[in-house]
Each structure stands twice: as structure tokens, then as C-alpha cells.
XYZ file of C-alpha atoms in Angstrom:
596
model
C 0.000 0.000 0.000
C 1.493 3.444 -0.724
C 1.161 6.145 1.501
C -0.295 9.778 0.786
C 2.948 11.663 -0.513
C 4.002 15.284 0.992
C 4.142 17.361 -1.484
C 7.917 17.755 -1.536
C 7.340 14.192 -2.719
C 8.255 12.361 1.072
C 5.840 9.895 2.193
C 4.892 9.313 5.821
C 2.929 6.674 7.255
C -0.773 6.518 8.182
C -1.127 7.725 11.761
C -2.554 4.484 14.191
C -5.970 4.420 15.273
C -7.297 6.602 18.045
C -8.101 4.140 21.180
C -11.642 4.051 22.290
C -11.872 6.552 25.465
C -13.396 4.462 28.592
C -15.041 5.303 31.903
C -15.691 9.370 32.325
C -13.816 9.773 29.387
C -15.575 8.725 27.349
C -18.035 10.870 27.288
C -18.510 13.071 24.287
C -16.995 17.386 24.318
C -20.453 19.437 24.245
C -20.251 20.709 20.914
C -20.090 24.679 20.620
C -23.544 25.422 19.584
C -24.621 23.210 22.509
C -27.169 24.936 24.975
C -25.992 25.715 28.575
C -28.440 23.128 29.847
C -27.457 19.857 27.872
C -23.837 21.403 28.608
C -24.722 21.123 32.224
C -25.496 17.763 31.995
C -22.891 16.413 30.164
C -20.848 17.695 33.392
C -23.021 16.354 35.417
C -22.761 13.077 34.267
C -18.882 13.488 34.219
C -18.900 14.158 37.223
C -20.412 10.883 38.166
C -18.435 8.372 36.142
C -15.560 10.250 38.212
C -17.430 9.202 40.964
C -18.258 5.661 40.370
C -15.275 5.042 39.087
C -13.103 6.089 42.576
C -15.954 3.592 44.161
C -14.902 0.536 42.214
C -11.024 1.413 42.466
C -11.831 2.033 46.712
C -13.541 -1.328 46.456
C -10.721 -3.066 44.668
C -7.820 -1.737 46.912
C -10.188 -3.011 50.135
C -10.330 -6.043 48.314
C -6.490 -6.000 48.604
C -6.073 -4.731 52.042
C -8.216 -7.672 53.575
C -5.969 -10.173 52.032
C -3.055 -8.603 52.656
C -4.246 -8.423 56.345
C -4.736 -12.486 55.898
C -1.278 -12.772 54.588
C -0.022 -10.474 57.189
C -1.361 -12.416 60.304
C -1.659 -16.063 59.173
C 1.305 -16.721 57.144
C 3.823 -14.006 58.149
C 4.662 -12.558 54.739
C 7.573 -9.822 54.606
C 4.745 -7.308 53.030
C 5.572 -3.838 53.130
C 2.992 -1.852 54.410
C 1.936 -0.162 51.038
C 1.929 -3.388 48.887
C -0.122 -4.066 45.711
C -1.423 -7.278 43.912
C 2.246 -7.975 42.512
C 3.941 -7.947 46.236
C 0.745 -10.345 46.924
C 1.681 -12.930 44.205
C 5.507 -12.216 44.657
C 5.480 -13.244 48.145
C 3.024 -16.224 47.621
C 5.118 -17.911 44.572
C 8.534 -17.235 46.942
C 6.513 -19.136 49.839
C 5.931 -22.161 47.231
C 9.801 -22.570 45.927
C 9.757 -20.280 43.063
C 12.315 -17.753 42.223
C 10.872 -14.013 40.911
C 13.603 -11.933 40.216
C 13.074 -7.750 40.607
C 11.744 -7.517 36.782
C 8.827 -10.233 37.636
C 10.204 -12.953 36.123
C 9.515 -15.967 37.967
C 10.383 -19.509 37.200
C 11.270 -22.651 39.034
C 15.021 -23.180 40.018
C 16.361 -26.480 38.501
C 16.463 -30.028 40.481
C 14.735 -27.645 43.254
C 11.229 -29.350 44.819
C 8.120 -26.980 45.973
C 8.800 -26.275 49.718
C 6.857 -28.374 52.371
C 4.309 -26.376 53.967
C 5.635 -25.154 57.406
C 5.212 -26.722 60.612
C 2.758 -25.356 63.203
C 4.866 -24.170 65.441
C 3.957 -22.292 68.620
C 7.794 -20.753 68.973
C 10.152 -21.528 71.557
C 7.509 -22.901 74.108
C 6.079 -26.818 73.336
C 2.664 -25.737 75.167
C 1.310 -29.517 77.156
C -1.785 -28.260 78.255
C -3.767 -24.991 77.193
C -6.946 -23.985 79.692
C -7.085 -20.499 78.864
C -10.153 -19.233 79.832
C -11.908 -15.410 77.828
C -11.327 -12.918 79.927
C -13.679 -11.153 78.366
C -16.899 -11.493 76.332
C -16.660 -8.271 73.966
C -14.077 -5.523 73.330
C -15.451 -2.390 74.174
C -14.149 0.909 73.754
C -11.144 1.159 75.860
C -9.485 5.002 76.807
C -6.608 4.933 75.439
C -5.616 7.944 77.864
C -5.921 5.322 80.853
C -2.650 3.890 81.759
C -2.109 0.308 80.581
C -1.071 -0.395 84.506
C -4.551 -1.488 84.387
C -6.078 -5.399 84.152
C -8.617 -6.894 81.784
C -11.410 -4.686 83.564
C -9.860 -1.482 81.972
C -11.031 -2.837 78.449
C -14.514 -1.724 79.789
C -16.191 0.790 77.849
C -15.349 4.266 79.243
C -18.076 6.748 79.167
C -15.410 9.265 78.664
C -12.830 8.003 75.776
C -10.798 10.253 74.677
C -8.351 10.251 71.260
C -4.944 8.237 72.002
C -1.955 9.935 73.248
C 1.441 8.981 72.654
C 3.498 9.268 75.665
C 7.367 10.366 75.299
C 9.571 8.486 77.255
C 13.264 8.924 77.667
C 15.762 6.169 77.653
C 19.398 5.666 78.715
C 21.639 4.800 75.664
C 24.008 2.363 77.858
C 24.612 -0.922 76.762
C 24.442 -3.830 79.300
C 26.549 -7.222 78.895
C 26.259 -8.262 82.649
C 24.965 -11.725 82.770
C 23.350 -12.726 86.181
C 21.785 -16.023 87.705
C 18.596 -17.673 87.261
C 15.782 -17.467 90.154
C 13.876 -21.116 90.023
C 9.675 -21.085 90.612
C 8.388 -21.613 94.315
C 5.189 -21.315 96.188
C 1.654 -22.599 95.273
C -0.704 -21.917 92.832
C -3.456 -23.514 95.058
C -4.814 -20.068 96.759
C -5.440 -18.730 93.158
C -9.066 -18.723 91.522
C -9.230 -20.489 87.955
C -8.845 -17.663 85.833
C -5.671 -16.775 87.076
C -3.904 -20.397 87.125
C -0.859 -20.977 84.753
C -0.363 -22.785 82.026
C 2.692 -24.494 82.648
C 5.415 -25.368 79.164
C 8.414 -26.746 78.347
C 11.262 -24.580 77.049
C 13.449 -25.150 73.602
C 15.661 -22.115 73.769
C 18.444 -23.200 71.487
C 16.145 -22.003 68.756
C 16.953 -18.604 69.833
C 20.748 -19.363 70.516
C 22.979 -16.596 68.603
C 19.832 -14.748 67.885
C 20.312 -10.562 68.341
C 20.651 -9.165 71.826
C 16.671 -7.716 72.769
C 17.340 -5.991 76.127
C 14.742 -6.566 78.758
C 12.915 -4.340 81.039
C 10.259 -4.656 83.684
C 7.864 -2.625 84.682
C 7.624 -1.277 88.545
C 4.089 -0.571 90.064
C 2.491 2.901 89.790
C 2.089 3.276 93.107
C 5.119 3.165 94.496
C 5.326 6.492 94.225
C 2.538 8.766 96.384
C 0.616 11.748 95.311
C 2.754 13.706 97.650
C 6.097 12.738 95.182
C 7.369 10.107 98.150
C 9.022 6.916 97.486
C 6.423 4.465 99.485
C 8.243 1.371 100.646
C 12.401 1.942 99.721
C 13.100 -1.487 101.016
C 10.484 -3.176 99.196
C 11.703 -1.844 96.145
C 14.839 -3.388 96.541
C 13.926 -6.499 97.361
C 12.203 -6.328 94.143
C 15.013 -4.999 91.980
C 17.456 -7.529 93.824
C 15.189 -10.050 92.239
C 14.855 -8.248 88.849
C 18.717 -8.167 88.541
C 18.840 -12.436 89.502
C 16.889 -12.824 86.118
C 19.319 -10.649 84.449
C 16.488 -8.186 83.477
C 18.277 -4.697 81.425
C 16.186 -2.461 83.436
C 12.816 -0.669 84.299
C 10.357 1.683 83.482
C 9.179 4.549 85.818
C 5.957 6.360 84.820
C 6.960 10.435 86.247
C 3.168 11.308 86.379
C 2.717 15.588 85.554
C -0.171 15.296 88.485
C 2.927 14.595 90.944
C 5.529 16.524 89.902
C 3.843 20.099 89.088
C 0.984 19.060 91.122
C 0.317 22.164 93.658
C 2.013 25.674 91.509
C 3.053 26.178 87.892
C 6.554 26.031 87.514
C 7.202 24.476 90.998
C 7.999 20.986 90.758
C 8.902 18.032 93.214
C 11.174 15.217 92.563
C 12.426 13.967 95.821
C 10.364 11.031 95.300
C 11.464 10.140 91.967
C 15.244 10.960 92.878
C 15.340 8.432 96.103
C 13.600 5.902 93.730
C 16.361 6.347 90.465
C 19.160 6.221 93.649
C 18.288 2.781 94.387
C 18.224 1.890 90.630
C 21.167 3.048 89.879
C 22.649 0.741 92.966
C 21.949 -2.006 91.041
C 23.187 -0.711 88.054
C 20.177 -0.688 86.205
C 18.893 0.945 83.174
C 15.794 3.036 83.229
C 13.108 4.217 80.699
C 11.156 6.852 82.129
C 7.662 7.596 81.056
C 6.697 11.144 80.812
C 2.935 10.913 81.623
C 0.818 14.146 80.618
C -2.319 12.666 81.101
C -4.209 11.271 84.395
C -4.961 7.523 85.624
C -8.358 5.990 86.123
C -9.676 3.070 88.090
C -6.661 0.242 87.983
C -8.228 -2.396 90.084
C -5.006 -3.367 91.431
C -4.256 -1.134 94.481
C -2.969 1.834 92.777
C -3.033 5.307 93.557
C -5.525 7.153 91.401
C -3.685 10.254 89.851
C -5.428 13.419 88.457
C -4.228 16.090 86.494
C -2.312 18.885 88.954
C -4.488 20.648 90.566
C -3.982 24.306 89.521
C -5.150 22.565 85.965
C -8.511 21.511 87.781
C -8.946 24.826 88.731
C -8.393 26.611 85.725
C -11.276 24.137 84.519
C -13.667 24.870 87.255
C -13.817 28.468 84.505
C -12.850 27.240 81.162
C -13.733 23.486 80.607
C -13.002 23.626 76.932
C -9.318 22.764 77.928
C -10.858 19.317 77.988
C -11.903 16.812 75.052
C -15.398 17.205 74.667
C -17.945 15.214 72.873
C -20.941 15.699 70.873
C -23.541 15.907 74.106
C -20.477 17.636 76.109
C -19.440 15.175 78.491
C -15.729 16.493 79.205
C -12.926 13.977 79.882
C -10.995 15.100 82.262
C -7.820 12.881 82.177
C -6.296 14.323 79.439
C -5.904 18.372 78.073
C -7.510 19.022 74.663
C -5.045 19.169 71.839
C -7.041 22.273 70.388
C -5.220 24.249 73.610
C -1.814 23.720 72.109
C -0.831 26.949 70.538
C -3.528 29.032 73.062
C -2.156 30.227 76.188
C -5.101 29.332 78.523
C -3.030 28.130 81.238
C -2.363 30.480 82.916
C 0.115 32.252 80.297
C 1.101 28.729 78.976
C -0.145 27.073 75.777
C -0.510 23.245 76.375
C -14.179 11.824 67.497
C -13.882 14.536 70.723
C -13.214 18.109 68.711
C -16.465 20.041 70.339
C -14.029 22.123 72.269
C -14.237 25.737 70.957
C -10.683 25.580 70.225
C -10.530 22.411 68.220
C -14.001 23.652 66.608
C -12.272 26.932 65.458
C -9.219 25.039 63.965
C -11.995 22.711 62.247
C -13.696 26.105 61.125
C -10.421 27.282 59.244
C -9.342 24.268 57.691
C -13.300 24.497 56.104
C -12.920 27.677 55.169
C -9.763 27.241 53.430
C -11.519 23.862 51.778
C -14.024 26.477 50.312
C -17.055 24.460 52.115
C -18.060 26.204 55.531
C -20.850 23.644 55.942
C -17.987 21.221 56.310
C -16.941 23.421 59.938
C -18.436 20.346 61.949
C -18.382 16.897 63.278
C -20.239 14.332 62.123
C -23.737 14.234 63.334
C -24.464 10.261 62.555
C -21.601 8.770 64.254
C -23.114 6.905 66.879
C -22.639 7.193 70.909
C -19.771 5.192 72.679
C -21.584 1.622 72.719
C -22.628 1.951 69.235
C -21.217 -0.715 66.593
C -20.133 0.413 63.417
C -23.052 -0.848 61.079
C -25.468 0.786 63.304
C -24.205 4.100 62.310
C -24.471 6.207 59.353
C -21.001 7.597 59.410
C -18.502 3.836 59.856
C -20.788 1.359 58.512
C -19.663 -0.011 54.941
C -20.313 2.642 52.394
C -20.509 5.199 55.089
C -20.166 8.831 55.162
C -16.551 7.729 56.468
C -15.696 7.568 52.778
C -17.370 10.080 51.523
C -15.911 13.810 50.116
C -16.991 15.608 53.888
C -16.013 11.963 55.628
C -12.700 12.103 53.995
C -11.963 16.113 54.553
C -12.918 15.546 58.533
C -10.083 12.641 59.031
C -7.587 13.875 57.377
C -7.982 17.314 59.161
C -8.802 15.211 62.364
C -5.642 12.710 62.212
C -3.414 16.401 60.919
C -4.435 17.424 64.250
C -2.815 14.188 65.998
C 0.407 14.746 64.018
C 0.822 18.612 64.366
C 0.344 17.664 68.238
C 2.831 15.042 68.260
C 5.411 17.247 65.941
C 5.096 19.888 68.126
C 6.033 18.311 71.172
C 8.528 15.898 69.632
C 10.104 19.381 68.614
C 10.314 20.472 71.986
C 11.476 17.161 73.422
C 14.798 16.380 71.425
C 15.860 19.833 72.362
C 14.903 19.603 76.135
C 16.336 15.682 76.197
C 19.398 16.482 73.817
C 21.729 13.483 73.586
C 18.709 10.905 75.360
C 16.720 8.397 72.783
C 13.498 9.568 73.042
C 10.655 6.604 72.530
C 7.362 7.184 71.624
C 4.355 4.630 72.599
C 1.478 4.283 69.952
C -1.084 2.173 71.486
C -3.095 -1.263 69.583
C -6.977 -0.555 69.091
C -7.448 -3.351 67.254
C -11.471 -3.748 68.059
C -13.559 -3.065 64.919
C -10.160 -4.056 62.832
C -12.186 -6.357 60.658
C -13.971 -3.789 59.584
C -14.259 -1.715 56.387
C -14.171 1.758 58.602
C -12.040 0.745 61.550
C -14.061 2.535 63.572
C -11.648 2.590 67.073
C -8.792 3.917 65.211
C -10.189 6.478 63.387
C -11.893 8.027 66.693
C -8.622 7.981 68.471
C -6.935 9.627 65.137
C -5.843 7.167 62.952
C -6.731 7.635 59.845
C -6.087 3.674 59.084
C -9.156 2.140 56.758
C -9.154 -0.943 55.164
C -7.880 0.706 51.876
C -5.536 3.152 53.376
C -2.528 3.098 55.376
C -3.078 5.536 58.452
C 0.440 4.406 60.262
C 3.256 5.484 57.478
C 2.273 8.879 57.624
C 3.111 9.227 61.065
C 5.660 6.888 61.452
C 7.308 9.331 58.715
C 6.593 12.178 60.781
C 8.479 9.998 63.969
C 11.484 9.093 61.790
C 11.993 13.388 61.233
C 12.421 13.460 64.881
C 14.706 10.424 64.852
C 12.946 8.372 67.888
C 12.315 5.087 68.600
C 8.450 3.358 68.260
C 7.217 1.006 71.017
C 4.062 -0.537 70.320
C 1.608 -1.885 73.125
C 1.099 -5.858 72.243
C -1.567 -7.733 74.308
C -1.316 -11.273 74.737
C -3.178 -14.064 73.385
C -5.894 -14.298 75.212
C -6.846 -11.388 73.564
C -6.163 -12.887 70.237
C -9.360 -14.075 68.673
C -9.918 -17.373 68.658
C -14.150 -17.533 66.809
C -13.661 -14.996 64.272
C -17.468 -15.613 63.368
C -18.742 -14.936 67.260
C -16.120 -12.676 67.956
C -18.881 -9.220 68.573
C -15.711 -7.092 67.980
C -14.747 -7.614 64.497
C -11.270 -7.557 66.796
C -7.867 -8.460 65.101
C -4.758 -7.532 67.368
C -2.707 -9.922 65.313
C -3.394 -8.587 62.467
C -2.766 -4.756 63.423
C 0.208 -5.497 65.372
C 1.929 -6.802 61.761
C 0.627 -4.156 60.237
C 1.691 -1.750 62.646
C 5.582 -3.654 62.799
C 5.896 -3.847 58.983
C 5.009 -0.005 58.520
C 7.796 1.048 61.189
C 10.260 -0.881 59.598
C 9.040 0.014 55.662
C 9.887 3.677 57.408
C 13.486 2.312 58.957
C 11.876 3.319 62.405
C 13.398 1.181 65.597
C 10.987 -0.805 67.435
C 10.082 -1.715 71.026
C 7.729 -3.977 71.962
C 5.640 -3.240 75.485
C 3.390 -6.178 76.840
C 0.096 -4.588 77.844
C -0.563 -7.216 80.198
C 1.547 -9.580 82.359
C 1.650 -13.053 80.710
C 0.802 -15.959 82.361
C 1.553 -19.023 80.145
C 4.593 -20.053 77.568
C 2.079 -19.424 74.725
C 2.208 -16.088 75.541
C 5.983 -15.862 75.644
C 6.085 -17.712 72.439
C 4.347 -14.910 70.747
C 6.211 -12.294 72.230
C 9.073 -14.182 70.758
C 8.241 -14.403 67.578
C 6.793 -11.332 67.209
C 10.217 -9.628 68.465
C 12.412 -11.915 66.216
C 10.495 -12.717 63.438
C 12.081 -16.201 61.234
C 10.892 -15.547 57.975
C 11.708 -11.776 57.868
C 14.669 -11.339 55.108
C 15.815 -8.108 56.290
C 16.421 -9.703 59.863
C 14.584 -7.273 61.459
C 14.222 -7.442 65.009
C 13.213 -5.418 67.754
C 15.312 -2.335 69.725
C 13.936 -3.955 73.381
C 10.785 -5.508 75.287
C 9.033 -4.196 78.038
C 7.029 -6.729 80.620
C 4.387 -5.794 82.866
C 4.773 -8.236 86.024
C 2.266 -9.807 88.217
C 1.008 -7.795 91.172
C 0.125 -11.177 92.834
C 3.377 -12.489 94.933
C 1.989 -16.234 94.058
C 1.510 -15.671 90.006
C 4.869 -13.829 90.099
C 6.944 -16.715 91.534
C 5.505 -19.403 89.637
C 6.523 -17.339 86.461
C 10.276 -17.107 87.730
C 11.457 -20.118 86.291
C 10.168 -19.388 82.811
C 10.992 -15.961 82.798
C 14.143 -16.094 83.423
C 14.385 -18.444 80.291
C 12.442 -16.074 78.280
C 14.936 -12.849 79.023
C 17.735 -15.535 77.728
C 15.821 -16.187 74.644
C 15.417 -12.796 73.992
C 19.687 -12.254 75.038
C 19.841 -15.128 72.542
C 21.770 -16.520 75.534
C 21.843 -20.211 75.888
C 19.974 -21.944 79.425
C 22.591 -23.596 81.906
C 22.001 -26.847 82.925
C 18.638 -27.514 84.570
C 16.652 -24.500 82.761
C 13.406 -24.521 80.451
């Protein structure tokens, strides 16, 4: 066939054929003589394939993010935190023997058969007998502002929840290579009612032998220290850090509560307390994490002192309680200082879904107004009361306003508010703790996980959905400030076992891998905090393998582990024996004789 010659007698080829326009595209240009109404609703109709079309991409990436979450929890796939379809098969052919090189080429290696499937393996503890019995029923809306010093009967819905905090805490940089004796179990378990007896397990710590150094610490009791800043019972405390040091424990975490210290004056504080306590710790040689607690402590249940905020705060309220998170029927929460106050000096010449405050409400009513919608200048108005379950609310139920153009405009400025808070006083703390590591403790609200909307997380400032990441973005903001992350882990008999009866829709597996992988995608260090004390090897076992994961190809591992120990004197000696193999396990020490 000849082509059509120039007329300087070249000859060019016959341009392709134009591709078919699709979805919102497609749609025809109004043609110039076209009236202003069919022009209209041409745009119109734009404007909805737009629409439709972001629906079935949303639907497609939640489609993703559920099996990713599946991968995630039951098969511990090194996913990164933002993967897509081709890190999904990528993994999966790895898992069965295949080779896929970077490009996606992916073939079978010669003379090389499909890997076995692996063994179910519950870690480094062989568990004989398992009578765990639920703690509880449901998981309820838990305040994350409460201290985790609190039992199983702080999971109980608070009438006042308030969004998360993340508390700073400050830790030594020392490195410890003492190694001390082992303490064996004693007493009786007999005085203990059934939910609280042990499941006793047999040991296999050589698979942990040579594995990276994971320092330990423990925990001490809130109360040691009175509301008057004195050290309670000195002698009892080093009784208990004589025993901490015979299980070769790194060191221990303080909580320094702001009610204590500034409690009485602005400006005046009181440390005597805290200084004889850190005296005795540092006669054992001990390392210490201290816990810089802004917030106040509610009902423990285990014999703690109950701490408010100081009391010149209190009385600044008894004028002005919009320093306090406020909710939609404003009920006032008055453990923790609204974030709205940061950049307001309210207190007394210092500056310092709950956003009904008038300060948080006039930050809302910029960010609107910048938006170019006004109407937007409020919280949502179908969002349910504190016992309410997602699907039996207009805003997180599946297809809910959540997602919608308002829905989407409110978290982001909502979670924005979480990470200016957090950037501001990060700013503040690396200059005020210059040359200290400073850690900062993001807590697991894994109830409605399972979830399209993730209900918990986004009230406490998440932004995390099933199809979008709500951690990177702050973990990126962390990694500016160069800290360390320490997630709050629970153990697993808060792992759910009846998916199908579980009221919840709870997954703390699943957002405690999602949570890990995200802080390491961001090259963030780690720590690991047990919420509550463990009371079986099962629970070990998971701590294990959750700190030193086998299957991860980076090797990544975690920066240290934080216990919380029995307040009983009869649970905590019959977990001696196997706690002091667990804090060699995590040394990747090997046992002496006679241990595990």
C-alpha cells in the first residue's frame, strides 16, 4: 500500500488508530452550539463516572487490604505496608519454591522441589496443656488515655474516651553485657481462683541461641510512688530490683506522672520522690526508661493510687472546661488536656471523634474555610454514641459517610491534628532531652479491625481504613524526629480465637503486623511493650516471635521488650522459672544446665 505523498514528494505513514476513550472519558466534548443546559449535563454526568469510578477502584484496593491483612497475620509474609497485587503474588510464589527476580520474572530453580508447607509451630515454648479461659466477652471501647497499669477490667467501655496519646519516654543509651543467675519457681498456685492459674510449658531455647541481643525491662508498680512525690516502701523496692537483677532483666520503666511533679504551683515541681527511687536503681546498676505521663490515671483495680491532672489545671477548669476533650452531648474527659489548647495560652500564660471544644471547633472552622465548604466546619452528626457498633451508624458502617468527600476532609484534618500535636512536642522534646533516645508509645486498638471503617482507630486519630494506610504517615513524621516506636502488644488471650462470634470484628494480630511492617518500611526502631503480664509459655512464644520474626529477610528485630509483672506475689513466683528463660531467649543466651 502506498502512503499519501508530501508534497515535496516524502511519504509518511498513516497515523494508528485513536483508542476508544473508557469510563468518564468517554463521554462526548459538548459541541459549541450546545445549549448551557445539555452542557450542564454532560458535566453532570462526568462528574459521576468520576465518581463511580473512585468507588470501584476504593472497592478493589479493600479487596487487597483484607488479604493482605490475611497474609499479614496467618502466614507471616515480609509485606511492606503499602503493597499491591504484585507484592501479593511475589510473596506467595517465593513461599511455594519459586524464584521471581526484581523484573517479575519468575520460574522454578532447577532439580529444586516446591517447599513443604511449614510446621505449626507455637515458637520456643512446646505448650502440654492450654486452659485459657476469655477474659472477656466483647471488646469495648477502651481510653486509650488510661494507663495500661490497668487489668482486663480497663477494656470496659469508658463513658469518657478520649483520642490516644502517645506518651514520650526517655531512655538511657548504655549498653548492658552483665549476665546474672537464674531465680527457680516456688510457692503454690493452690490459693489462686481459675482464671488466674498458669499454664505451665516446656522450654526449647536453642532455637533462639545466637539470635540478636533484645534488652529486657520490667515494669515497677504505679504506686510506688505517692501523690505527695514520696518513694512508698524503699526497702520493698529493693527487694524487688534484687530479684529483677537475679533474672538478668536490662532495666525498668518509671511512669513520672505531671499530676505529681507540678501538682500544687506552675513552675514548681517536686522530685524527691522520683530521685530516692532512680538512687536505688542506679545501685543495682540498672537501666531506666522513664515515662513522661501528661495525662491522668483511672480506676486500675489493682491497688494503685488514682492520679489526676495537677491541681492548679482543675482549677483553671472549674472556669474554662473547653481545655478538655469534649464530645458531641459535652461530656468532658478530664484525664487528658484538649489538643485544640496547644498553641492558646489558657493556662495560665502557657499554651498546652472529641473536637467540640471551641478551640478544636475553630481550627476545624479554618481548615473548612480554606476547603471552600463552611458547611464542612463540623463533626459528624451520625456517628453513633460510645456503645454503638459500626453498622449501626451512618457515618462507619460499609459505604458510610466515612468515605465520603466531607467523611474524607474531617479525618484527614482530624488525624493532621494528631500529628501537628505530636510534631510539636517531639520538637520540643529532642531539644529539652538532647543526647537521650526519646521513645514514643502508639497504642493497639485493634477492636472493629475487621472492619471496612475501623471505627476505634479512626476516633482515636488514625486515619487507618481498610484501603488506606493511616500508620506510614506518622511513622514518617516519627522518623523526622529520629525516635524510637514502642508498640503496646496484648497477649493471646486477647487474640481471637471464633472470628465468626467474635462481637468485635477484633484483630490484634493482624494490626500489630501491620503496625511492625510499617515502622520498619519507614526504617523506624521498634520496642515492643506487653500490655498485660503473661501468664503461660504461649504467651511468651508470641512475644518471641513477634520480636524476632524467622521468615523476615531483612532480619529485622526489635530495639527492646518491656514486661508488665504480676502484682500477685503467688503468680509472680511461679513465672520465675520461665521468665528467666524467656529474658535468655530474647539475650539469645543459651539456658545452663537444669533450665526450660
Amino acid at each position: 500500500m502506498k502512503h499519501p505523498l508530501h508534497r515535496d514528494g516524502e511519504s509518511y505513514p498513516s497515523p494508528p488508530p485513536q483508542r476508544r476513550p473508557r469510563g468518564f472519558a468517554s463521554a462526548p466534548a459538548p459541541a459549541a452550539g450546545a445549549s448551557p443546559r445539555r452542557r450542564g449535563v454532560q458535566e453532570r454526568e462526568r462528574e459521576r463516572e468520576k465518581e463511580r469510578t473512585k468507588l470501584r477502584e476504593r472497592h478493589r484496593r479493600a479487596i487487597t487490604g483484607r488479604m493482605l491483612a490475611g497474609l499479614r497475620q496467618h502466614g507471616n509474609f515480609p509485606l511492606p505496608a503499602r503493597a499491591d497485587m504484585n507484592d501479593v503474588l511475589a510473596a506467595l510464589a517465593r513461599a511455594a519454591g519459586w524464584t521471581v527476580q526484581p523484573d517479575g520474572t519468575t520460574f522454578r530453580s532447577s532439580n529444586q522441589p516446591l517447599l513443604p508447607p511449614p510446621p505449626q509451630l507455637h515458637g520456643a515454648f512446646q505448650v502440654a496443656s492450654v486452659e485459657t479461659p476469655a477474659l472477656i466477652n466483647t471488646l469495648s471501647s477502651y481510653a486509650i488515655g488510661t494507663p495500661l497499669d490497668s487489668q482486663a477490667s480497663a477494656l470496659q467501655t469508658d463513658d469518657s474516651l478520649s483520642p490516644s496519646s502517645l506518651d514520650s519516654v526517655v531512655a538511657d543509651r548504655r549498653i548492658k553485657t552483665e549476665n546474672h543467675g537464674n531465680s527457680s519457681s516456688v510457692s503454690s498456685l493452690n490459693c489462686m481462683d481459675n482464671d488466674q492459674q498458669l499454664t505451665r510449658s516446656v522450654l526449647f531455647p536453642d532455637d533462639y541461641t545466637k539470635t540478636p541481643y533484645i534488652p529486657v525491662y520490667a515494669s515497677l508498680p504505679m504506686g510506688i510512688i505517692n501523690s505527695h512525690c514520696q518513694l512508698v516502701d524503699p526497702e520493698s523496692v529493693r527487694a524487688e530490683l534484687r530479684q529483677l537483677k537475679s533474672l538478668n532483666v536490662d532495666g525498668v520503666v518509671v511512669d513520672c506522672w505531671w499530676g505529681i511533679v507540678e501538682a500544687w504551683t506552675p513552675r514548681k515541681y517536686e522530685w524527691s520522690g522520683y530521685r530516692d527511687l532512680f538512687g536505688i536503681i542506679k545501685e543495682f546498676k540498672l537501666k531506666v526508661q522513664v515515662v513522661l505521663s501528661f495525662h491522668g490515671s483511672g480506676e486500675t483495680g489493682s491497688g494503685d493510687v488514682l492520679i489526676s491532672l495537677p491541681k492548679w489545671i482543675m482549677e483553671i477548669a472549674k472556669e474554662n472546661q473547653d481545655i478538655f476533650f469534649t464530645d458531641r452531648e459535652g461530656r468532658r474527659n478530664t484525664e487528658c488536656l484538649s489538643w485544640g489548647i496547644d498553641k492558646e495560652r489558657v493556662l495560665r500564660g502557657r499554651t498546652g471523634i472529641e473536637c467540640y471544644d471551641r478551640y478544636m471547633q475553630k481550627n476545624l472552622r479554618q481548615s473548612a474555610l480554606s476547603r471552600g465548604h463552611l458547611f464542612w466546619a463540623r463533626g459528624p452528626d451520625n456517628a453513633g454514641y460510645y456503645n454503638s457498633r459500626p453498622h449501626e451508624t451512618g457515618f462507619f458502617c460499609d459505604g458510610g459517610d466515612y468515605d465520603s468527600y466531607y467523611g474524607r476532609f474531617f479525618l484527614n484534618w482530624y488525624s493532621g491534628v494528631l500529628m501537628d500535636h505530636v510534631d510539636q512536642v517531639l520538637s520540643l522534646a529532642t531539644l529539652a532531652f538532647d543526647g537521650a533516645e526519646i521513645v514514643v508509645k502508639v497504642p493497639s486498638i485493634y477492636w472493629w479491625y475487621r472492619t471496612a471503617s475501623h471505627a476505634a482507630e479512626l476516633t482515636a486519630g488514625f486515619y487507618n481504613t481498610t484501603n488506606r494506610d493511616g500508620y506510614s504517615p506518622v511513622f514518617r513524621m516519627l522518623k523526622k524526629h529520629s525516635v524510637i516506636l514502642k508498640l503496646v502488644c496484648y497477649g493471646p488471650e486477647y487474640t481471637v480465637h471464633e472470628k465468626d462470634d467474635d462481637e468485635a470484628f477484633a484483630d490484634p494480630e493482624g494490626l500489630t503486623w501491620q503496625v511492625i511492617n510499617a515502622a520498619w518500611d519507614q526504617g523506624l526502631p521498634l520496642c515492643i511493650e506487653s500490655a498485660l503480664p503473661c501468664r503461660n509459655g504461649e504467651a511468651y512464644s508470641r512475644i518471641l516471635d513477634t520480636a524476632k520474626p524467622r521468615d523476615d529477610p531483612d532480619r529485622h528485630h526489635a530495639a527492646s521488650f518491656a514486661y508488665r509483672q504480676q502484682q500477685q506475689p503467688p503468680l509472680r513466683e511461679a513465672c520465675l522459672s520461665e521468665l528467666c528463660t524467656f529474658v535468655k531467649c530474647m539475650h539469645g543466651e543459651a539456658p545452663q544446665n537444669g533450665e526450660g
